[in-house]
Coordinates of C-alpha atoms and ligand atoms in Angstrom, one line a residue:
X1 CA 81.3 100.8 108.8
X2 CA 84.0 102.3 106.6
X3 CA 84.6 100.1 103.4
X4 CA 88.3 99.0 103.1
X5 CA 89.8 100.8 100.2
X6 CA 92.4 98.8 98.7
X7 CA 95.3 100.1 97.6
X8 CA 96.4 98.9 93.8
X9 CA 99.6 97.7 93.8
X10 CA 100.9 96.4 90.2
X11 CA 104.1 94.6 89.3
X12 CA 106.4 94.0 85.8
X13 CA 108.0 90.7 86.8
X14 CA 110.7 90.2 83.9
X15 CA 113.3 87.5 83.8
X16 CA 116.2 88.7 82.3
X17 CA 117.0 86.2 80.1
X18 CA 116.6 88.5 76.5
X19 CA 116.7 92.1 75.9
X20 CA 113.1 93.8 76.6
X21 CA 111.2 92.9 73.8
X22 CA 107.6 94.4 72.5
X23 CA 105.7 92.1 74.3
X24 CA 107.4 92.6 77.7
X25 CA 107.2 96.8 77.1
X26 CA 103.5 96.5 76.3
X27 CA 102.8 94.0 79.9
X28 CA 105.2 96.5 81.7
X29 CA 102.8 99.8 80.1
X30 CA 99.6 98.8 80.9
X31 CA 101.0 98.0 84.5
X32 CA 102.0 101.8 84.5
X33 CA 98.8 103.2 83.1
X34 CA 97.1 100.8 85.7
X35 CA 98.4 102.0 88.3
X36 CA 99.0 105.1 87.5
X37 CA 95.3 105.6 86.9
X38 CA 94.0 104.0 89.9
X39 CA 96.9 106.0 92.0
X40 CA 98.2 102.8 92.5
X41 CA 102.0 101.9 92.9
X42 CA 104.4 99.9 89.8
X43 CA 106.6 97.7 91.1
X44 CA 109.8 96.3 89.2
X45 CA 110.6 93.1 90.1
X46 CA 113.6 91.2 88.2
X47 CA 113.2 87.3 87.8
X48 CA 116.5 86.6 88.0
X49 CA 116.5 82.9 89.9
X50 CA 117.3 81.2 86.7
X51 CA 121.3 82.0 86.9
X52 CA 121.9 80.2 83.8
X53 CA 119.5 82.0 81.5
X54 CA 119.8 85.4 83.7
X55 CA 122.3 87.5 82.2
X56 CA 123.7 91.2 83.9
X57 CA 123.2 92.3 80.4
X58 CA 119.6 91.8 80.1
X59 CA 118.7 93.6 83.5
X60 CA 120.8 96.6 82.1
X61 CA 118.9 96.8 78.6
X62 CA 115.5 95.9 80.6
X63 CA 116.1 98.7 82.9
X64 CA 117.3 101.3 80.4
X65 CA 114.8 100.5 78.0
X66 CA 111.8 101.2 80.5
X67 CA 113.5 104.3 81.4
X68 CA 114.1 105.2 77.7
X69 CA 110.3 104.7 77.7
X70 CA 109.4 106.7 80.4
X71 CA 107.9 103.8 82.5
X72 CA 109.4 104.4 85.5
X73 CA 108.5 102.2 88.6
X74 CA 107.4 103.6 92.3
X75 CA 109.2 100.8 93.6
X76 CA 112.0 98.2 93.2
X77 CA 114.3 97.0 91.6
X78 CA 113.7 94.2 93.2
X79 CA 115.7 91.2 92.5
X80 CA 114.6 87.1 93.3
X81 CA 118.1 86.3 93.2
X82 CA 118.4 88.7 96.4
X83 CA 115.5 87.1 98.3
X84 CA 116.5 83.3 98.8
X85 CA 115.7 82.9 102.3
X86 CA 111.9 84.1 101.7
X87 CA 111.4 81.6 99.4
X88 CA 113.0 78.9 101.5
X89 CA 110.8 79.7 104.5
X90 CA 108.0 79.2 102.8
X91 CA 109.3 76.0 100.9
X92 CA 109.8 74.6 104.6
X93 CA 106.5 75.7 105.7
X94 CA 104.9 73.4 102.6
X95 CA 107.4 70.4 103.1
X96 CA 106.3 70.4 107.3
X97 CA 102.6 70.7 106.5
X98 CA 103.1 67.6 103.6
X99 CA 102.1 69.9 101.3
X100 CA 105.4 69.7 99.1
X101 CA 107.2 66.5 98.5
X102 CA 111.2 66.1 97.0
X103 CA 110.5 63.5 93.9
X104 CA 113.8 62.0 92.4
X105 CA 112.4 60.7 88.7
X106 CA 115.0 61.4 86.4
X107 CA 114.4 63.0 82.8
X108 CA 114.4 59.9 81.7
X109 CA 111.9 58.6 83.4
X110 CA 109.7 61.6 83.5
X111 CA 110.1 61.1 79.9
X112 CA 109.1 57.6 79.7
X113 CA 106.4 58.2 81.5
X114 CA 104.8 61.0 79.0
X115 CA 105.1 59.4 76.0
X116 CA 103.2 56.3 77.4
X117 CA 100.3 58.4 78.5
X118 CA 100.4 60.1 75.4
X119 CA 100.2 56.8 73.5
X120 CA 97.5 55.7 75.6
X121 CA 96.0 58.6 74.4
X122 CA 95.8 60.0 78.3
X123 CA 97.0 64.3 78.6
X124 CA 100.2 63.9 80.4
X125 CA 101.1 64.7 84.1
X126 CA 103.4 63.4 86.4
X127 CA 102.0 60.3 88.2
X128 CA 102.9 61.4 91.6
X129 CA 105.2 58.2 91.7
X130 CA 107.3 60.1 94.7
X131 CA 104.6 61.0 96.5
X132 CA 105.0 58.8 99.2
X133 CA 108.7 58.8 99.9
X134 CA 109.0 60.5 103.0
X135 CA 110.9 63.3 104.0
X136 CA 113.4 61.5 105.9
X137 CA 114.5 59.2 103.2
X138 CA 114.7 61.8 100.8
X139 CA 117.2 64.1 103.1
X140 CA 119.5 60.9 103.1
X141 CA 119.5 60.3 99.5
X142 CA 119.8 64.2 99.0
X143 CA 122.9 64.1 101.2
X144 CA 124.3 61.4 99.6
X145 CA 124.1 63.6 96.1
X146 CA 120.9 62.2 94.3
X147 CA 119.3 65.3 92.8
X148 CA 115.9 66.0 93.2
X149 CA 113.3 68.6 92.4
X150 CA 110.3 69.7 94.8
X151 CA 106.9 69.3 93.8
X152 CA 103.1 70.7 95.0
X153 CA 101.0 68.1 95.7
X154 CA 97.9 69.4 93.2
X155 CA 94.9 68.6 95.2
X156 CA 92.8 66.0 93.3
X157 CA 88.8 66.5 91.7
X158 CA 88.8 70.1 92.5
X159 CA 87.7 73.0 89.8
X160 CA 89.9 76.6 90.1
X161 CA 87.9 79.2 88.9
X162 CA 89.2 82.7 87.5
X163 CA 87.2 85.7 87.4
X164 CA 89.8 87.5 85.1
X165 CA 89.2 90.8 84.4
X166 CA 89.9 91.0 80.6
X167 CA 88.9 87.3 79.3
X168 CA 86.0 86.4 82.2
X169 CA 85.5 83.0 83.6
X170 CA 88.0 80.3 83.3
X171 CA 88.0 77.1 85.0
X172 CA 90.6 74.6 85.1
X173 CA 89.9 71.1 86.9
X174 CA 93.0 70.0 89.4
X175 CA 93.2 66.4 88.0
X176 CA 94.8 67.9 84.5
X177 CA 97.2 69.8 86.9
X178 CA 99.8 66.9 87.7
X179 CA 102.1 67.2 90.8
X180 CA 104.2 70.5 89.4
X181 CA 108.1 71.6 90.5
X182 CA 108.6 74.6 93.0
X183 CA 111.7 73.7 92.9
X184 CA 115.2 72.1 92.6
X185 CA 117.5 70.8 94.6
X186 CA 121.1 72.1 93.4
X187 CA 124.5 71.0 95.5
X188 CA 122.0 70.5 98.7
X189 CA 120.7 74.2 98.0
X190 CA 117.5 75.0 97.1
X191 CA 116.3 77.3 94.7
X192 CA 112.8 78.5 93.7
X193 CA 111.4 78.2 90.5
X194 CA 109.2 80.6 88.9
X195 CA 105.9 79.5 90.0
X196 CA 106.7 79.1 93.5
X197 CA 108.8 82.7 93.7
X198 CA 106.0 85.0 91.7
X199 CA 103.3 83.2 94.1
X200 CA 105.9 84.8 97.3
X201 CA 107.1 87.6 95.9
X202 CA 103.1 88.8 94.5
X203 CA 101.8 88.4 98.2
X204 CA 105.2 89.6 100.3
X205 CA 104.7 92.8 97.8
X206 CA 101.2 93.1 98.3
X207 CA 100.4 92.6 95.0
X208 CA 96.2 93.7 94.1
X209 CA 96.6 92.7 90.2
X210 CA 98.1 90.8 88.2
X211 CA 98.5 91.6 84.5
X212 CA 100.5 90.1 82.1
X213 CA 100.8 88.0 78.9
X214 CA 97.9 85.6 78.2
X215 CA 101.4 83.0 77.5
X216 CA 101.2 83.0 81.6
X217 CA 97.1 81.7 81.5
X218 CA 98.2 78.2 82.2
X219 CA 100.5 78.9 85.3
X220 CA 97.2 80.9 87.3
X221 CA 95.8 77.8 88.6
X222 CA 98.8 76.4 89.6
X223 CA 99.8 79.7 91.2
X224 CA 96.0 79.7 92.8
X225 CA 97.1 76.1 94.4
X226 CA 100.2 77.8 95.9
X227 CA 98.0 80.7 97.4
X228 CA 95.4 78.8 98.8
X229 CA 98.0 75.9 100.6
X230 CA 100.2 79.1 102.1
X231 CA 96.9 80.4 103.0
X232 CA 98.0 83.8 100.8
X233 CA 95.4 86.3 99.2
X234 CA 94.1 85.8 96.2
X235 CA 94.9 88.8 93.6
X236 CA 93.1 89.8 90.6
X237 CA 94.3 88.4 87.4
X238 CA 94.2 90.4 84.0
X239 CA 95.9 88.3 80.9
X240 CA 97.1 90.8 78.4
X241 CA 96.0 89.3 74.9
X242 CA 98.8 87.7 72.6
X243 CA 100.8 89.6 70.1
X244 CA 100.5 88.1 66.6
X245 CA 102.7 89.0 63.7
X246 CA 101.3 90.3 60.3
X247 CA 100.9 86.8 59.3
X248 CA 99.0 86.3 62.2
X249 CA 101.6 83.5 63.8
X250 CA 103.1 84.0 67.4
X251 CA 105.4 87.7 67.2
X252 CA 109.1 86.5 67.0
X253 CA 112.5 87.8 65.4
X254 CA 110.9 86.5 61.9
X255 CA 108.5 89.4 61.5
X256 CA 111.6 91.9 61.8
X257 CA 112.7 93.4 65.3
X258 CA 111.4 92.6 68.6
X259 CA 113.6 94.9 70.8
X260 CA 113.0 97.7 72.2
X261 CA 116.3 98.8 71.1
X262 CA 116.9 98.1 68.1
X263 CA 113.5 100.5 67.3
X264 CA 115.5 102.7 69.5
X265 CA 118.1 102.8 67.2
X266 CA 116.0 102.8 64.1
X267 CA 114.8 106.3 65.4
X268 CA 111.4 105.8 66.8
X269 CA 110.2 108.5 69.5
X270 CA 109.6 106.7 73.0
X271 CA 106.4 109.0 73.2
X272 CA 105.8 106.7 69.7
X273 CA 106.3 103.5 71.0
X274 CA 104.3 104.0 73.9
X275 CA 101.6 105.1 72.2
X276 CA 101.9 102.1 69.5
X277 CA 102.5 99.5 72.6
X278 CA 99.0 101.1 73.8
X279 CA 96.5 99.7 71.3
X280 CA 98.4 96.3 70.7
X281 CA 95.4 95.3 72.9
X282 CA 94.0 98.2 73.6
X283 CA 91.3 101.0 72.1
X284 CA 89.8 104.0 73.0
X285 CA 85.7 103.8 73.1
X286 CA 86.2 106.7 70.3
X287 CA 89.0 104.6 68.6
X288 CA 91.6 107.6 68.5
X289 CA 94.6 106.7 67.8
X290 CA 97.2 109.6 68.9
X291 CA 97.6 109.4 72.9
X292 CA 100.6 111.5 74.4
X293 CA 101.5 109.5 77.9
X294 CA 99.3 111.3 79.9
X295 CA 96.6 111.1 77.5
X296 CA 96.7 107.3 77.8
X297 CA 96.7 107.3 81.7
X298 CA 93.4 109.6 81.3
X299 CA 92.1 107.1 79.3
X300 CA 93.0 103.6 79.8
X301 CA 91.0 100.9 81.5
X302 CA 91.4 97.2 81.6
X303 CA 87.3 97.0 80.6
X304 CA 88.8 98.1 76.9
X305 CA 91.5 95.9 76.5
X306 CA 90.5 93.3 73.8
X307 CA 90.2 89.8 74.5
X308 CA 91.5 88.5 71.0
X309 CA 95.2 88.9 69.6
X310 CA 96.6 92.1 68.4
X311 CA 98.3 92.5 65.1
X312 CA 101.6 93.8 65.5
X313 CA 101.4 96.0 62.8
X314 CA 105.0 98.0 61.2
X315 CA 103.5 100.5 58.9
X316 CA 101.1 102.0 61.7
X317 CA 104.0 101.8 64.0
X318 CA 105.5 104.4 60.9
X319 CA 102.7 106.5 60.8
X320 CA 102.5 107.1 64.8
X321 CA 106.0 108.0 65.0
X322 CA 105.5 110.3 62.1
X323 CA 102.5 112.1 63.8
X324 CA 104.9 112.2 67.2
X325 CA 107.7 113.8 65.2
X326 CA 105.7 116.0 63.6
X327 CA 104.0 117.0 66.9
X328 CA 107.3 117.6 69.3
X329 CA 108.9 120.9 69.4
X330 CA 111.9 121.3 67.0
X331 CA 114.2 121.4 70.3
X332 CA 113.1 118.4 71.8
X333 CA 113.4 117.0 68.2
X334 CA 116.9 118.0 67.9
X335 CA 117.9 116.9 71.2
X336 CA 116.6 113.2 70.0
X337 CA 118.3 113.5 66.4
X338 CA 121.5 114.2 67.7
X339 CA 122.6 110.8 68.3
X340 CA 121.7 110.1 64.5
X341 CA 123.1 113.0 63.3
X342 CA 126.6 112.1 65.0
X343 CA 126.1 108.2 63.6
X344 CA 126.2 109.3 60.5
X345 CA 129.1 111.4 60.8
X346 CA 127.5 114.7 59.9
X347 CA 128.8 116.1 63.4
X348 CA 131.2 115.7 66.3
X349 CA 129.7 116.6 69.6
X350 CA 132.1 117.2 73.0
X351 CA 129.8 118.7 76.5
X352 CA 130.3 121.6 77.0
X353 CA 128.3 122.3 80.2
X354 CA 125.0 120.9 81.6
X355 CA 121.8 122.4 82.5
X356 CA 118.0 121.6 83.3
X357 CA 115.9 123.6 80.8
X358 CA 113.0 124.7 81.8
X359 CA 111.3 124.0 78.5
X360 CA 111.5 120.1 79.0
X361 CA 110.3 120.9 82.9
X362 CA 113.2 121.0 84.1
X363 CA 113.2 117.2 84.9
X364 CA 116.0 115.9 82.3
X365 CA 119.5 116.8 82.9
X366 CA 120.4 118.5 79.3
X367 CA 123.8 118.9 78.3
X368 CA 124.9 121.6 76.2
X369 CA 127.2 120.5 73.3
X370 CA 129.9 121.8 71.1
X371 CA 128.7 120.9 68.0
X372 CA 130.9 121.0 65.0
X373 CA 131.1 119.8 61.2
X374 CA 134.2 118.9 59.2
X375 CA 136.0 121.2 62.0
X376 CA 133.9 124.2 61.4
X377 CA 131.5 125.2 64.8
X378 CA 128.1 124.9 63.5
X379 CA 124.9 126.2 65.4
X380 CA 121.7 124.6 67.2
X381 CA 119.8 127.3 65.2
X382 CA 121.6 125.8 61.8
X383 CA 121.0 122.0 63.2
X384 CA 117.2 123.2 63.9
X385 CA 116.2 124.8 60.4
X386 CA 117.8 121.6 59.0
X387 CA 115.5 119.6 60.9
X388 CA 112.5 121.7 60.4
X389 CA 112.5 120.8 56.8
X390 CA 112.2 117.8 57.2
X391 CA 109.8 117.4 60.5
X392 CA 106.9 116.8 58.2
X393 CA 108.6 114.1 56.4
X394 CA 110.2 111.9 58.8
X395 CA 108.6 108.5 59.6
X396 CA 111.3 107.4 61.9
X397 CA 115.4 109.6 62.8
X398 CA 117.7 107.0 60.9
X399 CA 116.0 108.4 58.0
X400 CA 117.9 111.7 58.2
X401 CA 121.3 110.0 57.5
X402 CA 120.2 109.3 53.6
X403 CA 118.2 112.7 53.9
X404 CA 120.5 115.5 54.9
X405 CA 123.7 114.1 54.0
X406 CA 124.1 117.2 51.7
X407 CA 123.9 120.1 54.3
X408 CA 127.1 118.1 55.7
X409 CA 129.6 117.3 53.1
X410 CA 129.2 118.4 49.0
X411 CA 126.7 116.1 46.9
X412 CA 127.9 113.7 44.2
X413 CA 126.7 114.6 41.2
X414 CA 125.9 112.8 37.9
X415 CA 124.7 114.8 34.3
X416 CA 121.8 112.2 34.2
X417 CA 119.9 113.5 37.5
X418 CA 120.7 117.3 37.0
X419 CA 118.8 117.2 33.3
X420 CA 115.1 117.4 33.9
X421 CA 112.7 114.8 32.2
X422 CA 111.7 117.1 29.1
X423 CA 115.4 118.8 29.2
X424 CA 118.3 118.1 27.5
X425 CA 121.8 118.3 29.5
X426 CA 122.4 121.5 26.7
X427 CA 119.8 123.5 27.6
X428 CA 120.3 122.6 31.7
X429 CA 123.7 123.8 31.3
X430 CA 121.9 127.2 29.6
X431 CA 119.3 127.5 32.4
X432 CA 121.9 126.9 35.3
X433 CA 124.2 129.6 33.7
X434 CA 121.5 132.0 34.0
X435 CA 120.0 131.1 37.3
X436 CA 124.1 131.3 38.3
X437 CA 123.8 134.9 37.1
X438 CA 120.0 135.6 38.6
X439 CA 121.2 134.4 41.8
X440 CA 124.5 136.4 42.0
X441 CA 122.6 139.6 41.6
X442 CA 120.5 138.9 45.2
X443 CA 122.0 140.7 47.9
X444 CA 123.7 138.8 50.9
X445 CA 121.3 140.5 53.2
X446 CA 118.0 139.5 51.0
X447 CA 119.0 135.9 50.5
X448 CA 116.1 134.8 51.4
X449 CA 113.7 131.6 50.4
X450 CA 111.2 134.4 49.2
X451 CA 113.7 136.3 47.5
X452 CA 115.0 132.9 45.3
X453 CA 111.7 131.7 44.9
X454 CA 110.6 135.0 43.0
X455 CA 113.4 135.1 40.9
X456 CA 113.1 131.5 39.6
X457 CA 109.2 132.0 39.6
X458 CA 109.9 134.9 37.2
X459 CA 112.7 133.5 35.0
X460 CA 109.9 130.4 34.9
X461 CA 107.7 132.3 33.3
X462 CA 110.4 132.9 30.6
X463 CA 111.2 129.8 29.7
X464 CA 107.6 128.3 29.8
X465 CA 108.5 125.2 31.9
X466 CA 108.4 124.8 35.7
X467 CA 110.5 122.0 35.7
X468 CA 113.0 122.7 33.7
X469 CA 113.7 125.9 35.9
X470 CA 113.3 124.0 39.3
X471 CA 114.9 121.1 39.1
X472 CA 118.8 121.8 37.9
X473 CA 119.4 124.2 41.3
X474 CA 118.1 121.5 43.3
X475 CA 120.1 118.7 42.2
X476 CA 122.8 120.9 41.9
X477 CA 123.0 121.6 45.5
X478 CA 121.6 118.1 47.0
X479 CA 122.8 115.4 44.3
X480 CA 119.6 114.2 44.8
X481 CA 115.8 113.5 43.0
X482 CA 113.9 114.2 45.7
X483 CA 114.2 116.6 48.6
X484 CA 113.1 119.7 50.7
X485 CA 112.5 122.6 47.5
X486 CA 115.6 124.2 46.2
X487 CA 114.8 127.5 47.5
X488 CA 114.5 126.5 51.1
X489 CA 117.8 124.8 51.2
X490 CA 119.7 127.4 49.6
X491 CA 118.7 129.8 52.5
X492 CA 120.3 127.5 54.9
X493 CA 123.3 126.4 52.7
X494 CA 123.7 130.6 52.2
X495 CA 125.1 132.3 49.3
X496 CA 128.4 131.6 48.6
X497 CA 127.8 128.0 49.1
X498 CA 124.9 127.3 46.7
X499 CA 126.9 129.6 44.2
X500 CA 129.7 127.3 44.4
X501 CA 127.4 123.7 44.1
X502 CA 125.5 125.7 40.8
X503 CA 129.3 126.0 39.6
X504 CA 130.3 122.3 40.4
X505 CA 127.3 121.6 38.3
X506 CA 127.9 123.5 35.6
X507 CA 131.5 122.1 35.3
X508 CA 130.3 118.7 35.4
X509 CA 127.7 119.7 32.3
X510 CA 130.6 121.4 30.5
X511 CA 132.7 118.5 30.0
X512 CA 130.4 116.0 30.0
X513 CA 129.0 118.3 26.9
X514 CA 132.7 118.8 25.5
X515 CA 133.3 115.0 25.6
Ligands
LIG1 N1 109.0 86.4 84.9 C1 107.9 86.1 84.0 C2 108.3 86.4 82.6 O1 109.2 87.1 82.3 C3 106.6 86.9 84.3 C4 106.0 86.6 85.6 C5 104.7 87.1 85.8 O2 104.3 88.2 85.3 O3 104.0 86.5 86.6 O4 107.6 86.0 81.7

């Protein structure tokens, strides 16, 4: 006989009650690479019953987010709030079989009741107090406006057993459980709550695994209950460990950002974040640490997630974006500076026309811009050799803002930063005159980093002193103590233009030396 081959069907179940945060990103990616690996399909499912806490807002940054990231889903979106009559049906089908029962405790009471058990030194559950108040009596005092929830009755002395596929065995016994809500009865309407709706939605989607947060360990036996009394299948379960912060407490906004789009806006590389999201939880038997998307669908398996927490860790998220930025080709680099480049004011961008270049596989729509600076056209080639100096550099894009301000608009300048440390602002102003005069002499045609670096290696030799020969050009055209070398940026910047920043400089030294 043929052995059934199951298909693997994965879900990322967010509620959209916050933007997508790291935690929810890294669940969400090691769906993907799940199913992606195992030719499996990733479903989106939005948890959206909650319409207090659910916000439009949310699903919008959930959705672009994921796509920002590349995670894109086979299937869905699918939404809860959409699918009301599903979960009713089945919320009928437990009431009929007595499975369910409508309990009208108030907070108050529910309150009460917890704090004496906890006194008595007892773990708290609900007593089951409404167990016995039968249907019929509870549809008259729901018509006449009493509110009430619906709860499962939690079979009693029994022992659910998870085989989960990252943290093994664990048991829970039934009689710690407590009679849980499935849900509430609002203006006579009912509506699911999330225990009840994942348990529907995971078998109506033909759910195979379920991997999420470790946060959701404590809801699997309760969602186990719901499965067995609607006589569902049983998934896998695979709990994704926790994310720590540094300080090795819970990740939250106190360790720094926790969106996805606020590191979107900082400048890191989706290739970058995916590859960081990766090992919060996850290692290579080799422990590399550089994994392009594919590379990480090559090589992921639940058998090497880890079962402890993992570090959220900033500076390693630093170094993987710099190794990403360093790694994509300048065009594709450009493409993603652009938006930072425009933030800071450097240039003004209108579409021109759009096209799918083949270089990026044809598969993004690319627009072609008009790029301009201060008025003035400027070129993608110009844009590009700006970048490349600084590719190796880079740890994340908002950097460029403090880092190529000077390409755009004139430096300021101060006497203080042109004079080199064992210089005097005297003998700068000497050295700059001549360099202003060594310089003149290149041709337009042979302005060239070689050409400028041979000259100031020469006149170096001169004068005895590296620095003092180096540094003053560099200031003069940047403003600033540390940057790309003199002689690269002065190609860019062109003749006439580092001519006229030497002079600025030298104008500045000249009074400052005349009082
Ligand atoms: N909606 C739940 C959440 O956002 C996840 C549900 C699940 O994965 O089972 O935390």
């Amino acid at each position: 006989m043929e052995k059934e081959v199951k298909e693997i069907r994965v879900r990322f179940a967010p509620s959209p009650t916050g933007n997508l945060h790291l935690g929810g990103a890294r669940t969400c990616l090691f769906n993907f690479l799940f199913a992606r690996k195992n030719k499996g399909k990733f479903i989106l499912r939005i948890e959206d019953t909650d319409q207090e806490r659910s916000k439009p807002e949310f699903i919008e940054d959930i959705i672009e987010n994921l796509k920002w990231l590349n995670l894109i889903w086979d299937e869905g979106p699918y939404f809860q709030s959409q699918r009301l009559e599903i979960y009713q049906y089945y919320l009928q089908k437990l009431i009929q079989e007595k499975k369910a029962y409508y309990c009208f405790c108030t907070p108050e009471e529910l309150r009460a009741e917890r704090e004496y058990q906890i006194q008595k030194g007892e773990p708290p559950k609900y007593s089951g107090k409404c167990r016995t108040i039968s249907i019929e009596e509870a549809k008259k005092r729901i018509i006449k406006g009493e509110k009430a929830i619906l709860r499962f009755k939690v079979p009693l002395g029994k022992i659910i057993k998870i085989k989960d596929l990252i943290k093994g065995e664990v048991k829970f016994k039934t009689d710690l459980i407590g009679d849980f809500s499935i849900a509430v009865i609002e203006n006579k309407k009912i509506r699911p709550l999330y225990n009840f709706a994942v348990v529907v939605d995971d078998q109506e989607m033909k759910i195979s695994h379920i991997i999420r947060g470790e946060d959701h360990l404590s809801n699997t036996p309760k969602q186990i209950l719901l499965q067995k009394a609607l006589k569902f299948k049983v998934p896998e379960f695979a709990h994704l460990p926790l994310i720590l912060g540094p300080d090795k407490s819970k990740l939250s906004k106190r360790h720094g950002a926790v969106a996805i789009r606020n590191y979107k806006e900082e400048g890191y590389l989706p290739e970058a974040m995916i590859n960081f999201l990766a090992l919060l939880g996850w290692s290579s038997r080799d422990n590399r640490e550089i994994f392009t998307l594919k590379e990480l669908i090559e090589n992921f398996s639940l058998e090497n997630v880890q079962k402890s927490p993992a570090i959220f860790n900033p500076q390693k998220l630093d170094y993987i974006n710099s190794i990403h930025i360093r790694r994509m080709p300048l065009d594709r680099l450009l493409e993603e500076s652009m938006p930072f480049f425009i933030k800071a004011g450097f240039i003004s961008c209108e579409i021109e026309s759009e096209t799918f270049p083949p270089a990026y596989g044809g598969q993004e729509l690319f627009f072609k811009y008009k790029i301009t600076t201060t008025g003035q056209p400027i070129s993608y080639e110009r844009l590009k050799r700006i970048l490349s100096l600084y590719q190796e550099r880079l740890k994340k894009l908002s950097e460029l803002s403090e880092l190529v301000d000077f390409f755009f608009k004139k430096p300021k300048l101060e006497v203080e930063k042109l004079v080199w440390k064992t210089s005097t602002p005297q003998e700068t102003l000497k050295i700059l005159e001549e360099e202003k005069k060594l310089f003149s002499q290149i041709e337009e045609k042979k302005w060239k980093e070689k050409a400028l670096k041979e000259t100031l290696l020469k006149y170096a030799e001169k004068i005895g002193d590296r620095g003092k020969v180096f540094w003053p050009p560099r200031v003069a055209v940047t403003g600033k103590e540390a940057s790309a070398p003199f002689t690269e940026i002065a190609e860019i910047l062109g003749k006439k233009e580092t001519l006229e920043r030497i002079n600025r400089a030298l104008n500045l030294l000249k009074k400052q030396l005349n009082g």
